[in-house]
Coordinates of C-alpha atoms in Angstrom, one line a residue:
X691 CA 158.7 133.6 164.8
X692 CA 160.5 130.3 166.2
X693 CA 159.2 127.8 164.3
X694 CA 158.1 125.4 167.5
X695 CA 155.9 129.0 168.5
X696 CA 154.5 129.0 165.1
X697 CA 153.4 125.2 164.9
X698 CA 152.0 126.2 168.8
X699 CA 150.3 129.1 167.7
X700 CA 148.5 127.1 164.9
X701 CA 147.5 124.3 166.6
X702 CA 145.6 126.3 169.2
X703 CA 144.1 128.3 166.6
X704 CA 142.7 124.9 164.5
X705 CA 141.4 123.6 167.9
X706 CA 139.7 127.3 168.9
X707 CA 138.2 126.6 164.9
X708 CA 137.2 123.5 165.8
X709 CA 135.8 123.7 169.1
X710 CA 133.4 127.0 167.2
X711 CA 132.5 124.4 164.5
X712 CA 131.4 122.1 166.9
X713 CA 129.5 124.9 169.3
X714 CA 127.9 125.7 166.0
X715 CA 126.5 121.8 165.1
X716 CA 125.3 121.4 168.6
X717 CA 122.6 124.2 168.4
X718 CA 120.3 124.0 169.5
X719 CA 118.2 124.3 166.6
X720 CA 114.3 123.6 166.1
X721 CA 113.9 122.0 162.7
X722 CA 110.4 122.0 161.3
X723 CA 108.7 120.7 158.0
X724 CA 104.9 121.6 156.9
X725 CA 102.9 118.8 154.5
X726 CA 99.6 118.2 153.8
X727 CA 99.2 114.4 153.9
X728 CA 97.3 113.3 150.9
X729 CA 99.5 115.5 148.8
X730 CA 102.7 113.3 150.0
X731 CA 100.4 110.4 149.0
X732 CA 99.7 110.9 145.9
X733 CA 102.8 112.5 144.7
X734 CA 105.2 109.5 146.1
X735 CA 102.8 106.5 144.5
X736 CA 102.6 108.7 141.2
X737 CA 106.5 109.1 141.1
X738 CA 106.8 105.6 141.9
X739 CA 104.1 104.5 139.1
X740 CA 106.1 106.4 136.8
X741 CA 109.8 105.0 137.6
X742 CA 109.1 101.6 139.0
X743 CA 110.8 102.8 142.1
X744 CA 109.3 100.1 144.8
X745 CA 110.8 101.7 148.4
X746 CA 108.6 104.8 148.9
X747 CA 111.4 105.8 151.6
X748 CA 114.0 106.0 148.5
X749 CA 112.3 108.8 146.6
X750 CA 114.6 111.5 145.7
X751 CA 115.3 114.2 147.3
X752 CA 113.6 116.7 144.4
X753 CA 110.3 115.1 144.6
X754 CA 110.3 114.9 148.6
X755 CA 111.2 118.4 148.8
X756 CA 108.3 119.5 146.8
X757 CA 105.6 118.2 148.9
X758 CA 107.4 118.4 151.9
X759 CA 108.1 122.2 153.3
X760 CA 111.0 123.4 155.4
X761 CA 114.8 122.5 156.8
X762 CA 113.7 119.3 158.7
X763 CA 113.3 117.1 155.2
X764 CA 116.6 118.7 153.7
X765 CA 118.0 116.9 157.5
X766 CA 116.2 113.9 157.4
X767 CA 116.8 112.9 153.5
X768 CA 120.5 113.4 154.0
X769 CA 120.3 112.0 157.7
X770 CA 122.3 115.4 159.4
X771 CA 121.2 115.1 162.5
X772 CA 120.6 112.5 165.1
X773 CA 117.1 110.1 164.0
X774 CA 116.5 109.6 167.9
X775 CA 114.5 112.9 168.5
X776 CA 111.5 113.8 170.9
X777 CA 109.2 114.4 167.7
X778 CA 106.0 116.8 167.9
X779 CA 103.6 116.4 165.3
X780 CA 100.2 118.6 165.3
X781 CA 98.1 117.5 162.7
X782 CA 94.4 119.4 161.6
X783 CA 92.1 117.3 159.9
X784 CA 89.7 118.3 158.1
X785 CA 86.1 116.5 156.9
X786 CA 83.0 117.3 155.4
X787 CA 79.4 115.7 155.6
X788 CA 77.6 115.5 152.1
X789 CA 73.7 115.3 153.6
X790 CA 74.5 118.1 156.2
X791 CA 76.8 120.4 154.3
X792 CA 79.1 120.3 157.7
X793 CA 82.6 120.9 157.9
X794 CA 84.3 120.0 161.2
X795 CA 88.1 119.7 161.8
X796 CA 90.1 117.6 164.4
X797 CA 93.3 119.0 165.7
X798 CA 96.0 116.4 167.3
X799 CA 98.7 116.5 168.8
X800 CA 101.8 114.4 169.4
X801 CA 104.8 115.1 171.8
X802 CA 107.0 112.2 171.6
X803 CA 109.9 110.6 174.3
X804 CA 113.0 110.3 172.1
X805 CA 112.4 107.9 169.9
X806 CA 114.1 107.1 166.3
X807 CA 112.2 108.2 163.5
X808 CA 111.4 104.9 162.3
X809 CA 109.5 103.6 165.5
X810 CA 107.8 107.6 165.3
X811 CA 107.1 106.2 162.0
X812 CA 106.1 102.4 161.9
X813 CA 105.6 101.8 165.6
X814 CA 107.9 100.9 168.8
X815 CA 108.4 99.0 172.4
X816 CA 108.6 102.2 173.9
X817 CA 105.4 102.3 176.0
X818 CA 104.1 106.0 175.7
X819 CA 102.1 108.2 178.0
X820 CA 98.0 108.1 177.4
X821 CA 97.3 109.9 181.0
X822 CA 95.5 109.4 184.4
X823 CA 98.6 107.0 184.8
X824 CA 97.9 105.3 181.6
X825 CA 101.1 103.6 179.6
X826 CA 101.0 101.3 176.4
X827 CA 103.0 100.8 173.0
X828 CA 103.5 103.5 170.4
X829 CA 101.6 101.8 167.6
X830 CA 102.4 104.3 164.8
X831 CA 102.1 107.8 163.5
X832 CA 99.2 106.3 161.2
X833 CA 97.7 103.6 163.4
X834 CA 97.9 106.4 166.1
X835 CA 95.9 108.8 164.3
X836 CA 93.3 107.1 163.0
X837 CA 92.7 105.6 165.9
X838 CA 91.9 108.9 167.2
X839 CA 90.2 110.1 164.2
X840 CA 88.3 107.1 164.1
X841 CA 86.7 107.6 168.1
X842 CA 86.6 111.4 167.2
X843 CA 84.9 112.0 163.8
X844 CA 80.8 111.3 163.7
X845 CA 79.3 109.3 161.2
X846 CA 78.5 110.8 158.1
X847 CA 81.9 113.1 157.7
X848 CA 83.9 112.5 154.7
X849 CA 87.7 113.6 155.5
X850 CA 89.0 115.7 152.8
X851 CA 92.7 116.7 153.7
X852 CA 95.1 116.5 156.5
X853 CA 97.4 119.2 157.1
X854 CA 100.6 118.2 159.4
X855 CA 103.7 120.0 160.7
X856 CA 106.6 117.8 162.2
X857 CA 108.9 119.4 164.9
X858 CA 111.9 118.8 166.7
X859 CA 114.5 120.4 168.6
X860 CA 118.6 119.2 168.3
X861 CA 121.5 119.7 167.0
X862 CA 123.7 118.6 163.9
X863 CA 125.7 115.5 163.7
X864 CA 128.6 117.1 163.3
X865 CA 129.7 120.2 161.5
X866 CA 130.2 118.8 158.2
X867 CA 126.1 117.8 157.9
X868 CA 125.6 121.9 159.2
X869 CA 127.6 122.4 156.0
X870 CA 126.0 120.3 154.0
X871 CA 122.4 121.4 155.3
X872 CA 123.6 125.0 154.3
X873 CA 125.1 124.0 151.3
X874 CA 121.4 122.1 149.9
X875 CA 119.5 125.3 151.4
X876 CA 121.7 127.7 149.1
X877 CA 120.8 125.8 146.2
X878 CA 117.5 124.9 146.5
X879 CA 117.3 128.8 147.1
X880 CA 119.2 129.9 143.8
X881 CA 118.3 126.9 141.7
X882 CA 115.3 125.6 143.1
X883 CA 114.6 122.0 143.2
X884 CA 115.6 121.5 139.6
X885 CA 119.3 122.5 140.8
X886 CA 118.9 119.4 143.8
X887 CA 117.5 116.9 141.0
X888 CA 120.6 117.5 138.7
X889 CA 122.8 117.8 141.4
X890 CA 121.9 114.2 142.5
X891 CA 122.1 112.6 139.0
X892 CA 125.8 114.2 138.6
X893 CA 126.7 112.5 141.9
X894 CA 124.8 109.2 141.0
X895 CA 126.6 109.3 137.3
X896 CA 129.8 109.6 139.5
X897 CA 129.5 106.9 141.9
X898 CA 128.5 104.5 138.6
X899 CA 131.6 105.3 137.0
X900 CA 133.5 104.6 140.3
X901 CA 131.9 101.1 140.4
X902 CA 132.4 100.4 137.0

């Protein structure tokens, strides 16, 4: 083949590749991880009482995939896709009352304007939607709900867990993070999360010895 037909034939074929790859990143896919709240709890602070480690948002990945179940943590801990998300969280909580012998639980919901996950998280200027034409600051995911929980529950109820599931629709960054997500998925699946931890401290010895 004439060699300017060749080099034209395999350009066009690289961009075809990469215009798939991209196709593929863009989705869209709906994410989702599962987590009963006090079990994050208490698992982070223990880890952290046992390493010293003093920024809960820095816990490894291992130890946040354990408490934390589905693909949205394995995207969220390696930041794969784009923070800025309309977030749903439903959230069941669930309390007891000792003199009665009730048990009641409270289901809420949260469907978010696109927001980054930290104002989701910590609170934002976004002014968010309370109906009957009713706008005012996102405090919080926590200040949020127990606010609600708070005007909700009677007195007398004890909570005793709260389940949550986080949601949100997107795609990847670019095709490399899809690769990467895949790529964490496989192993957790063939190694479990022993395979991540090791994996992690290999990489972590590496970067040392590229400092040093």
């Amino acid at each position: 083949m004439n060699p300017k037909k060749l080099k034209a034939l395999r350009a066009k074929q690289q961009a075809e590749l990469q215009q798939k790859q991209a196709q593929a990143a863009q989705g869209p896919y709906e994410l989702s991880m599962e987590f009963c709240v006090d079990d994050v709890n208490e698992t982070i602070e223990q880890y952290r009482a046992d390493t010293g480690l003093e920024d809960a948002e820095q816990t490894p990945e291992h130890v946040a995939y354990s408490v934390y179940k589905g693909d949205l943590i394995i995207c969220l801990k390696n930041i794969l896709i784009p923070l800025e998300q309309e977030w749903h969280l439903g959230v069941d909580s669930h309390y007891y009352n000792p003199e009665t012998d009730e048990v009641m639980s409270v289901p809420v919901q949260f469907q978010m304007p696109k927001m980054s996950f930290n104002e989701f998280k910590f609170g934002s200027t976004l002014a968010v939607d309370r109906g009957h034409g009713l706008k005012t600051r996102w405090k919080g995911i926590n200040q949020e709900l127990n606010d609600i929980l708070l005007a909700d529950v009677p007195v007398g109820f004890e909570r005793v867990r709260s389940d949550a599931k986080l949601t949100c629709i997107t795609g990847f960054t670019n095709y490399d993070c899809l690769t990467e997500f895949n790529f964490v998925k496989r192993l957790i699946r063939q190694q479990g999360l022993e395979g991540v931890k090791k994996l992690n401290e290999t990489m972590a010895q590496y970067k040392e010895g590229q400092v040093a």
